[in-house]
Short mmCIF file of C-alpha atoms and ligand atoms in Angstrom, two decimals:
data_model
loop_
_atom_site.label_atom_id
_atom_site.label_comp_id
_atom_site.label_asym_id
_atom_site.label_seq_id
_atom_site.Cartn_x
_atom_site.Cartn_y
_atom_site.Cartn_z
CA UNK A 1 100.57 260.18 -32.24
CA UNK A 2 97.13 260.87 -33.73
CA UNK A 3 95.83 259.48 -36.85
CA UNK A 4 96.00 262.01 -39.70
CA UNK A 5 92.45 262.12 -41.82
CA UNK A 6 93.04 263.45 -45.25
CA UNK A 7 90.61 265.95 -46.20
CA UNK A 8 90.96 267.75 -49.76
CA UNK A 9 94.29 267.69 -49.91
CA UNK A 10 95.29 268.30 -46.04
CA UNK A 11 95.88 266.56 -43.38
CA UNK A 12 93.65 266.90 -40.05
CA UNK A 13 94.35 265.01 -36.50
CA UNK A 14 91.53 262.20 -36.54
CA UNK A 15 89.39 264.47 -33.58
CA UNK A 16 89.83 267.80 -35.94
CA UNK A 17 88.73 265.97 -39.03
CA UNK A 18 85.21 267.33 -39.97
CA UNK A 19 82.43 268.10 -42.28
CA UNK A 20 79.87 270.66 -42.84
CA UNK A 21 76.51 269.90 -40.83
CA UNK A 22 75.50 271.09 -44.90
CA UNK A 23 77.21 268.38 -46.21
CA UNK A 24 74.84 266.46 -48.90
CA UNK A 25 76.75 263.58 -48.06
CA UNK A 26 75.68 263.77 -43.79
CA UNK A 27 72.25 265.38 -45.18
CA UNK A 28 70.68 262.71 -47.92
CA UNK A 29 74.25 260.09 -48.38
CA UNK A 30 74.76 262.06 -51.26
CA UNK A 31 78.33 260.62 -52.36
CA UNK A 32 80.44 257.66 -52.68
CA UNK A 33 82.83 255.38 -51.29
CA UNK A 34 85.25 252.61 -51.25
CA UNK A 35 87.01 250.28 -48.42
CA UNK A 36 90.13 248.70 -49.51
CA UNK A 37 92.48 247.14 -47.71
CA UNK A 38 96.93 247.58 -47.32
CA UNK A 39 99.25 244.15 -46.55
CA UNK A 40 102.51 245.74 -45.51
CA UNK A 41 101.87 248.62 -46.72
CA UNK A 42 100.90 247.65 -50.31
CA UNK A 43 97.41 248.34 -50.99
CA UNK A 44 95.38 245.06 -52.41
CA UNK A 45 93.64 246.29 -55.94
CA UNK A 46 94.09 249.83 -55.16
CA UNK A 47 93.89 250.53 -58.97
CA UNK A 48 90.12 248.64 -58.85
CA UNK A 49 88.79 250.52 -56.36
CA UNK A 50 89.98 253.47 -58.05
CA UNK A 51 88.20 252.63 -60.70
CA UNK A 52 84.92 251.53 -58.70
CA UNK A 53 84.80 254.94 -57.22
CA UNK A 54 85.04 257.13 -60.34
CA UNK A 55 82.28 255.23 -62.11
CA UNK A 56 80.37 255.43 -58.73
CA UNK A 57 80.38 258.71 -58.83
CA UNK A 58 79.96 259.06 -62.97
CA UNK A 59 76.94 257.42 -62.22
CA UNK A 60 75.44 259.94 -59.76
CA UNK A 61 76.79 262.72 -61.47
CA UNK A 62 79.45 263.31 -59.18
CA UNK A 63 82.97 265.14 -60.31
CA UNK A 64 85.97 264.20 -57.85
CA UNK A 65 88.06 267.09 -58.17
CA UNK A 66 91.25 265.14 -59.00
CA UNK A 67 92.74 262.93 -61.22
CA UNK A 68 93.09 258.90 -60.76
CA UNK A 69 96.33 258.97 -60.16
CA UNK A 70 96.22 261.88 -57.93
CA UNK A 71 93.84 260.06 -55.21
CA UNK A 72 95.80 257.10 -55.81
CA UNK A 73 98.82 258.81 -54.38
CA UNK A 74 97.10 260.63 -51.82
CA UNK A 75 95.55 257.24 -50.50
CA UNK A 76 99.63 255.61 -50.55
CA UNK A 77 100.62 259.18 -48.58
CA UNK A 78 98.48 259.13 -45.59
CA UNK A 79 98.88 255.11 -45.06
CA UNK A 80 102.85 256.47 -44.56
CA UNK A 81 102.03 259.71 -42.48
CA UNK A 82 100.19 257.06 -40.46
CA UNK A 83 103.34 254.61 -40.26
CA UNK A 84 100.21 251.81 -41.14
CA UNK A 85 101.29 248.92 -43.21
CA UNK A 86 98.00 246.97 -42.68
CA UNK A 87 95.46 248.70 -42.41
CA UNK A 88 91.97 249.10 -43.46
CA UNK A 89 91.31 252.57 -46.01
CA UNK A 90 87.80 254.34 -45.95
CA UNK A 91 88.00 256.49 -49.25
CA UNK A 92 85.43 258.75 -49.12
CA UNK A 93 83.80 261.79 -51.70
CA UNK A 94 80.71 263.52 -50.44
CA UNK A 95 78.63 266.25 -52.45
CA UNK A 96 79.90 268.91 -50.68
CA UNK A 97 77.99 271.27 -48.52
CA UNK A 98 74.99 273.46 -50.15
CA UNK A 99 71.83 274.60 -49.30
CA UNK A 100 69.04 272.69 -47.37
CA UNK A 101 67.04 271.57 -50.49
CA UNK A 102 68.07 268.35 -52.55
CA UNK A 103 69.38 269.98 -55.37
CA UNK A 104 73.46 269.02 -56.08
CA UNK A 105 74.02 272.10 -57.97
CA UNK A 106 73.62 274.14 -54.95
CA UNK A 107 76.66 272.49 -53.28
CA UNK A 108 80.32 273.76 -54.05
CA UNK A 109 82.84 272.09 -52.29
CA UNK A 110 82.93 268.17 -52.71
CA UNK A 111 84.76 266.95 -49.94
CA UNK A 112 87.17 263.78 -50.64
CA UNK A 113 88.14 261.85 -47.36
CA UNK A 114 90.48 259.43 -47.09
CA UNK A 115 90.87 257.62 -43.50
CA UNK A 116 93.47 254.71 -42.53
CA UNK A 117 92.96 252.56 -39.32
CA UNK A 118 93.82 249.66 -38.19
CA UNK A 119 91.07 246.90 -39.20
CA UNK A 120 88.48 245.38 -37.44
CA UNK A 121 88.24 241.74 -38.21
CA UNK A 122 85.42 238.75 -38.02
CA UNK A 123 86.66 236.62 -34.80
CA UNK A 124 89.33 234.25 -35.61
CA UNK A 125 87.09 231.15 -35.01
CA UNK A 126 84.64 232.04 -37.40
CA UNK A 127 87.34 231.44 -40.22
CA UNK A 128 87.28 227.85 -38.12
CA UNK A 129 83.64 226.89 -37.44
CA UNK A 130 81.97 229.13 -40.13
CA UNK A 131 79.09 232.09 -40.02
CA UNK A 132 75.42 231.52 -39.54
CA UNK A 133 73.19 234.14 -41.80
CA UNK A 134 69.58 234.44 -42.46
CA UNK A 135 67.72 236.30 -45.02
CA UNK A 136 66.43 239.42 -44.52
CA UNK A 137 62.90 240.80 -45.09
CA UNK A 138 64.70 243.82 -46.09
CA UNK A 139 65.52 243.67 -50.24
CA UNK A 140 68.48 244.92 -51.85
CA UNK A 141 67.52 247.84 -53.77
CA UNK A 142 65.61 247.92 -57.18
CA UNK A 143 68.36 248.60 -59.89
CA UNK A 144 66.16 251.07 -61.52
CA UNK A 145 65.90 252.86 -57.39
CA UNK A 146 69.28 253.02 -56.80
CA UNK A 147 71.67 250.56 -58.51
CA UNK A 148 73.59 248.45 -56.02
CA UNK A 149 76.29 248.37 -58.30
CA UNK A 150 77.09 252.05 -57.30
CA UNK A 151 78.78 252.48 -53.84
CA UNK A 152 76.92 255.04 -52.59
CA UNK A 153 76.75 256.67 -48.88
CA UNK A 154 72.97 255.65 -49.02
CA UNK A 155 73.49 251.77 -47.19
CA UNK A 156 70.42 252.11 -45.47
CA UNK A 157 69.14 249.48 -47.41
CA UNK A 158 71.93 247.25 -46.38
CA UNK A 159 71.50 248.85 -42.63
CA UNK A 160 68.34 247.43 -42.29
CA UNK A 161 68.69 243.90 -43.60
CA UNK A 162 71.92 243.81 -40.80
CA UNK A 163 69.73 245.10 -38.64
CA UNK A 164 67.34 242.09 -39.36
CA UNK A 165 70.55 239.56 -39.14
CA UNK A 166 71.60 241.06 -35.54
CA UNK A 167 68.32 240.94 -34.05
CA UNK A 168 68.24 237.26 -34.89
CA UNK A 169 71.65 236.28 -33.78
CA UNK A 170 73.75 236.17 -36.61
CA UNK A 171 76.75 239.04 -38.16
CA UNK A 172 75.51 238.65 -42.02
CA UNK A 173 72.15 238.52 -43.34
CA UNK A 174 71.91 237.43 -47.00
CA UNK A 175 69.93 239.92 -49.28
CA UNK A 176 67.14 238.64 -51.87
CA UNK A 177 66.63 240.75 -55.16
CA UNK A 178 63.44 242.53 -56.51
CA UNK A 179 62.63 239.31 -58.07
CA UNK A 180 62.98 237.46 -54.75
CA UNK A 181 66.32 236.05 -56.33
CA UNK A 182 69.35 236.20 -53.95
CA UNK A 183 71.73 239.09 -54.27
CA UNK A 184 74.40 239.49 -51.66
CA UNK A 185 75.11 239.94 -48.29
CA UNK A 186 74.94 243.23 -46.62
CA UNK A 187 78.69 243.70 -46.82
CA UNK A 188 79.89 240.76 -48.61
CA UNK A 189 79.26 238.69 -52.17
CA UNK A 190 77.94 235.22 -51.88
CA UNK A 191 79.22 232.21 -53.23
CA UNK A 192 78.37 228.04 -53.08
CA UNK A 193 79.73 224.96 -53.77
CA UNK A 194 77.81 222.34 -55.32
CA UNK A 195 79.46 219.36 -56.75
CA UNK A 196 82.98 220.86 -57.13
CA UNK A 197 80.83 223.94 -59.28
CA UNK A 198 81.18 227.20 -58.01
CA UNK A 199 77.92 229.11 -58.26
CA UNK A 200 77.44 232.77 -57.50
CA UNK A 201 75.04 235.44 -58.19
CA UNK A 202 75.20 237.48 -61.54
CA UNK A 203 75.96 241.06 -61.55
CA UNK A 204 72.52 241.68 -63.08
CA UNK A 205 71.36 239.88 -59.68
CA UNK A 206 71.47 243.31 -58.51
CA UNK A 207 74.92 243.21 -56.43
CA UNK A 208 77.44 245.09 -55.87
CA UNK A 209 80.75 243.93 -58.24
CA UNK A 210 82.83 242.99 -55.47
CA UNK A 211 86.52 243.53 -56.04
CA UNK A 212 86.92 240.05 -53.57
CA UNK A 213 84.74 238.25 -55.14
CA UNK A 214 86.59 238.99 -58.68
CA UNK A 215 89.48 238.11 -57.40
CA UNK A 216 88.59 234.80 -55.67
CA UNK A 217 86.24 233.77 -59.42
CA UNK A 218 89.84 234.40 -61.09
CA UNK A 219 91.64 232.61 -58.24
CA UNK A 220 89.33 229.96 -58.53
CA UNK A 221 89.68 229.57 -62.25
CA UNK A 222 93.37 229.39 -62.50
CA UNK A 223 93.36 226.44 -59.91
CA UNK A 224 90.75 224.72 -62.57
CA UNK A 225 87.40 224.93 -60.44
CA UNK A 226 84.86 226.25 -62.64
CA UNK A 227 82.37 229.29 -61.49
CA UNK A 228 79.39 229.99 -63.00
CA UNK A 229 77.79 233.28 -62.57
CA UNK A 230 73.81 232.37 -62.83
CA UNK A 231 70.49 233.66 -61.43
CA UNK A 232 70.73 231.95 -58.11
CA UNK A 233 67.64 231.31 -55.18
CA UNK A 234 67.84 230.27 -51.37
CA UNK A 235 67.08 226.69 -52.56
CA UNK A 236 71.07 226.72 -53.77
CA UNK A 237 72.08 227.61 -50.57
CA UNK A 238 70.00 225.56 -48.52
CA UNK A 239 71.15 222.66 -50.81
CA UNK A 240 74.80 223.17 -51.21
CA UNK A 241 77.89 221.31 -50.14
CA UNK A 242 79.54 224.70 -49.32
CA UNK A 243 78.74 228.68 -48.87
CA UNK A 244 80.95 231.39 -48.41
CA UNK A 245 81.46 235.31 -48.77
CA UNK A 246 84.15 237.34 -49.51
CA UNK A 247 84.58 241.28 -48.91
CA UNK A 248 87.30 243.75 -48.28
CA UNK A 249 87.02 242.81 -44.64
CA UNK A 250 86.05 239.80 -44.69
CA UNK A 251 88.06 238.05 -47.38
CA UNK A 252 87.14 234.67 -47.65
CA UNK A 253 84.75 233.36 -44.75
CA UNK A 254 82.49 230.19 -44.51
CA UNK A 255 79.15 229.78 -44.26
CA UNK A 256 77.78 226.73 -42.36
CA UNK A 257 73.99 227.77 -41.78
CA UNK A 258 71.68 229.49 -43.88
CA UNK A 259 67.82 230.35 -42.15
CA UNK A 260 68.33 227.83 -39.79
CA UNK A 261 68.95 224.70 -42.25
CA UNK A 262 72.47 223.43 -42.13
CA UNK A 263 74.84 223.71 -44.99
CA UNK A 264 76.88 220.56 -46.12
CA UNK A 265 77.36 218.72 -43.09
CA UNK A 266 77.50 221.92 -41.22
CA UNK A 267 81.25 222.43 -41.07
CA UNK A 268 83.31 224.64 -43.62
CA UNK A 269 84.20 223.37 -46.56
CA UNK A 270 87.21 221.85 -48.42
CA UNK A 271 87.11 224.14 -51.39
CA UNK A 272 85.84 227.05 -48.89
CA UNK A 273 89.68 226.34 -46.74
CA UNK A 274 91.76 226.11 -49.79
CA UNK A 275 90.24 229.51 -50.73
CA UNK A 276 90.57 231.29 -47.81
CA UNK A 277 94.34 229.69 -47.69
CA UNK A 278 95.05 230.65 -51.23
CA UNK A 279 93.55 234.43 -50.87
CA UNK A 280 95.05 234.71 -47.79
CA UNK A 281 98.42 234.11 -49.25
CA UNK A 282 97.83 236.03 -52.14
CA UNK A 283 97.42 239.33 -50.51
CA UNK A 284 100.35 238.73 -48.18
CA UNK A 285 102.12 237.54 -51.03
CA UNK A 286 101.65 240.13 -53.47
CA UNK A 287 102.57 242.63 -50.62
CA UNK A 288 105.80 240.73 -49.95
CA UNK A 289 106.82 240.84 -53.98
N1 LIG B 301 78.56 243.80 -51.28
C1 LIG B 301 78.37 244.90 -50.55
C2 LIG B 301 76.98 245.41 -50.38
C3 LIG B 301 79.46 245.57 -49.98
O1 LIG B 301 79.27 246.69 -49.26
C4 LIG B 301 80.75 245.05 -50.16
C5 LIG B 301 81.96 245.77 -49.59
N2 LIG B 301 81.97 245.81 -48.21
C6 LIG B 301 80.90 243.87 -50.89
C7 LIG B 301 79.79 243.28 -51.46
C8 LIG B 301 82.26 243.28 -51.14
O2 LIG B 301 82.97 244.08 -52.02
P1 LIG B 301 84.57 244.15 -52.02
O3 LIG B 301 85.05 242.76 -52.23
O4 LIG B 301 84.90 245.06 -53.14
O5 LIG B 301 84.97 244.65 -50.68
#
């Protein structure tokens, strides 16, 4: 059976499920998404990403054409047309198509996407041995350009700093800030370890507010490990008993090299594992309840 692609309120087979070429969103990434994740068939912080994707679009000036709870129902729907339990969820809301000039008010028909698919993971033995990243020339984008706390179609920014971390071997690149401070990753929040302290970068860092990386600073904190949320440079990293980054996809995964210099003694860390065990468990385990 083909995968079913919901388009504004229909249901398309994945090869018939299409935009306009006049699409704002194909034409200048002019829209917004999320990427959440199901665990049989219960979808982790579904309500979050809700949320994320309404003020996304608030902030662009953007009206989805439905209610909250609406999408939220429509996302739950097509998971079961598509008989997925776990499964990764690509919400999508472009401007719609209009006329070749920039202007949004020329476009009519926002089009709101949702697409469930099975997920594509890191390798398995990464979760083992632990990711290699380097920083990017590439910065994340200026706040006052386009904020990175919106999750807009426009990633080129983020395109090009993976581009950077590809060419020079490694499947993250970590992103400094206009003020050369660090930021994020190009898909993923960063976090380190230093002295039993969790440090990680502020939201006014210029980040995106990952849903993950909420979830692991409140896992984290109910266990007793303090995190600090700070204005953070390489020099943490490079000096830190631990890194890792969490995402959607990702989850929790360990960092053991940053540009080249070796992180802790080069092997994941202790608090990194228990982590990645405790997330792990929690989004199985909440889909179990
Ligand atoms: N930063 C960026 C730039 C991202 O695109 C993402 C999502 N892939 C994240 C961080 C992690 O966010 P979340 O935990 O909500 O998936």
């Amino acid at each position: 059976m083909s995968l079913k692609v919901y388009i504004n309120g229909k249901l398309f087979d994945k090869a018939e499920a299409k935009v306009s070429v006049y699409d704002h969103g194909l034409l200048y990434g002019d829209g917004v998404f999320e990427g959440l994740r199901s665990y049989g068939g219960k979808v982790f912080k579904l309500e979050e990403h809700i949320q994320r994707l309404y003020a996304s679009a608030r902030a662009i000036h953007l009206e989805i054409p439905m209610a909250r709870d609406e999408l939220a129902e429509a996302v739950l729907d097509t998971l079961k047309v598509n008989d997925l339990t776990d499964a990764y969820i690509r919400l999508v809301v472009t401007r719609g198509a209009g006329s070749l000039g920039l202007d949004p008010r020329k476009t009519t028909d926002p089009q709101v996407i949702i697409i469930t698919d099975s997920i594509s993971l890191y390798p398995a033995e990464l979760y083992d041995h632990g990711l290699k990243i380097v920083t990017a020339g590439t910065i994340r984008n200026h706040p006052a350009a386009l904020n990175p706390r919106i999750k807009s179609l426009n990633y080129l920014n983020n395109i090009l700093a993976k581009i950077e971390g590809t060419n020079a071997g490694c499947l993250e690149a970590l992103m400094l800030n206009h003020t050369g401070h660090i930021a994020e990753c190009t898909g993923d929040n960063i976090f380190v370890v230093e002295d039993g302290v969790i440090h990680t970068p502020s939201v006014d860092s210029g980040i995106l507010e990952g849903i993950t990386r909420e979830a692991v600073i409140d896992l984290a904190r109910s266990i007793g490990l303090t995190v600090i949320e700070r204005t953070m440079d390489r020099h943490d990293v490079y000096t830190a008993d631990e890194c890792f980054l969490t995402g959607t996809a990702a989850e929790v995964i360990p960092v053991i090299e940053c540009d080249a210099r070796l992180i802790g003694d080069g092997r994941p860390g202790p608090i990194t594992k228990d982590l990645h065990h405790r997330f792990h468990a929690l989004v199985r385990g909440e889909a179990a309840s």
